[in-house]
Amino acid sequence: MALILAIRERLGNSEIDKNDNQVRNKFVDDTQAQQGRLIITANGYQPAYITIPNPMYGYWENGLYDAEEYGKSSIWDLTPEQKSAQRIKSLITWSNR
């Protein structure tokens, strides 16, 4: 049996990577048992997902943008200011209350 390990900054599924963060989060939730673990059974093994995020840039960033919010047909039509506003809007804040 050969085992190939792929470590990526994406989820590694091109159909999932094309979607917004809600779809990506659902994929991660649905495959939680396989995140960071290789499960070997008598019938073989299940894929293991190991993702190391690149916090500076990456394909994940496209999931933050909503072109329709600005009446655009594509995220590639957003201005740098519009992208910046949507990045800030996407931040998850924490309050120690």
PDB file of C-alpha atoms in Angstrom, residues 32-86:
ATOM      1  CA  GLN A  32     -14.235  16.666  10.616  1.00  0.00           C
ATOM      2  CA  ALA A  33     -13.313  13.048  11.421  1.00  0.00           C
ATOM      3  CA  GLN A  34     -10.793  13.136   8.570  1.00  0.00           C
ATOM      4  CA  GLN A  35      -9.194  16.480   9.428  1.00  0.00           C
ATOM      5  CA  GLY A  36      -5.624  15.792  10.502  1.00  0.00           C
ATOM      6  CA  ARG A  37      -6.195  12.049  10.897  1.00  0.00           C
ATOM      7  CA  LEU A  38      -5.563   9.085   8.641  1.00  0.00           C
ATOM      8  CA  ILE A  39      -8.200   6.452   9.384  1.00  0.00           C
ATOM      9  CA  ILE A  40      -7.082   2.940   8.435  1.00  0.00           C
ATOM     10  CA  THR A  41      -9.569   0.068   8.489  1.00  0.00           C
ATOM     11  CA  ALA A  42      -9.557  -3.516   7.222  1.00  0.00           C
ATOM     12  CA  ASN A  43     -11.123  -2.220   3.994  1.00  0.00           C
ATOM     13  CA  GLY A  44      -8.479   0.429   3.333  1.00  0.00           C
ATOM     14  CA  TYR A  45      -8.185   4.012   4.427  1.00  0.00           C
ATOM     15  CA  GLN A  46     -10.147   7.236   4.217  1.00  0.00           C
ATOM     16  CA  PRO A  47      -8.557  10.401   2.888  1.00  0.00           C
ATOM     17  CA  ALA A  48      -6.975  12.600   5.516  1.00  0.00           C
ATOM     18  CA  TYR A  49      -7.129  16.369   5.162  1.00  0.00           C
ATOM     19  CA  ILE A  50      -4.209  18.396   6.452  1.00  0.00           C
ATOM     20  CA  THR A  51      -4.462  22.089   5.669  1.00  0.00           C
ATOM     21  CA  ILE A  52      -1.864  24.660   6.625  1.00  0.00           C
ATOM     22  CA  PRO A  53      -3.314  28.105   5.988  1.00  0.00           C
ATOM     23  CA  ASN A  54      -1.323  30.884   4.421  1.00  0.00           C
ATOM     24  CA  PRO A  55      -2.557  33.959   6.312  1.00  0.00           C
ATOM     25  CA  MET A  56      -0.988  36.442   3.892  1.00  0.00           C
ATOM     26  CA  TYR A  57      -2.837  35.517   0.709  1.00  0.00           C
ATOM     27  CA  GLY A  58      -4.314  32.561  -1.077  1.00  0.00           C
ATOM     28  CA  TYR A  59      -7.274  31.123  -2.889  1.00  0.00           C
ATOM     29  CA  TRP A  60      -9.270  31.213   0.374  1.00  0.00           C
ATOM     30  CA  GLU A  61      -9.431  35.001   0.095  1.00  0.00           C
ATOM     31  CA  ASN A  62     -11.866  34.825  -2.839  1.00  0.00           C
ATOM     32  CA  GLY A  63     -14.451  33.313  -0.486  1.00  0.00           C
ATOM     33  CA  LEU A  64     -14.596  36.570   1.465  1.00  0.00           C
ATOM     34  CA  TYR A  65     -15.833  38.691  -1.411  1.00  0.00           C
ATOM     35  CA  ASP A  66     -19.416  39.256  -2.536  1.00  0.00           C
ATOM     36  CA  ALA A  67     -19.502  41.012  -5.903  1.00  0.00           C
ATOM     37  CA  GLU A  68     -23.295  41.373  -5.790  1.00  0.00           C
ATOM     38  CA  GLU A  69     -23.043  43.613  -2.727  1.00  0.00           C
ATOM     39  CA  TYR A  70     -21.564  46.264  -5.016  1.00  0.00           C
ATOM     40  CA  GLY A  71     -23.642  45.383  -8.079  1.00  0.00           C
ATOM     41  CA  LYS A  72     -20.711  43.681  -9.799  1.00  0.00           C
ATOM     42  CA  SER A  73     -20.878  40.439 -11.754  1.00  0.00           C
ATOM     43  CA  SER A  74     -17.475  39.140 -10.618  1.00  0.00           C
ATOM     44  CA  ILE A  75     -15.186  39.520  -7.610  1.00  0.00           C
ATOM     45  CA  TRP A  76     -12.467  40.480 -10.083  1.00  0.00           C
ATOM     46  CA  ASP A  77     -14.420  43.699 -10.785  1.00  0.00           C
ATOM     47  CA  LEU A  78     -14.215  44.881  -7.158  1.00  0.00           C
ATOM     48  CA  THR A  79     -11.938  47.809  -6.393  1.00  0.00           C
ATOM     49  CA  PRO A  80      -9.186  47.465  -3.767  1.00  0.00           C
ATOM     50  CA  GLU A  81     -11.292  49.659  -1.448  1.00  0.00           C
ATOM     51  CA  GLN A  82     -14.345  47.401  -1.856  1.00  0.00           C
ATOM     52  CA  LYS A  83     -12.238  44.299  -1.189  1.00  0.00           C
ATOM     53  CA  SER A  84     -10.739  45.929   1.896  1.00  0.00           C
ATOM     54  CA  ALA A  85     -14.202  46.806   3.226  1.00  0.00           C
ATOM     55  CA  GLN A  86     -15.376  43.225   2.744  1.00  0.00           C
TER      56      GLN A  86
END
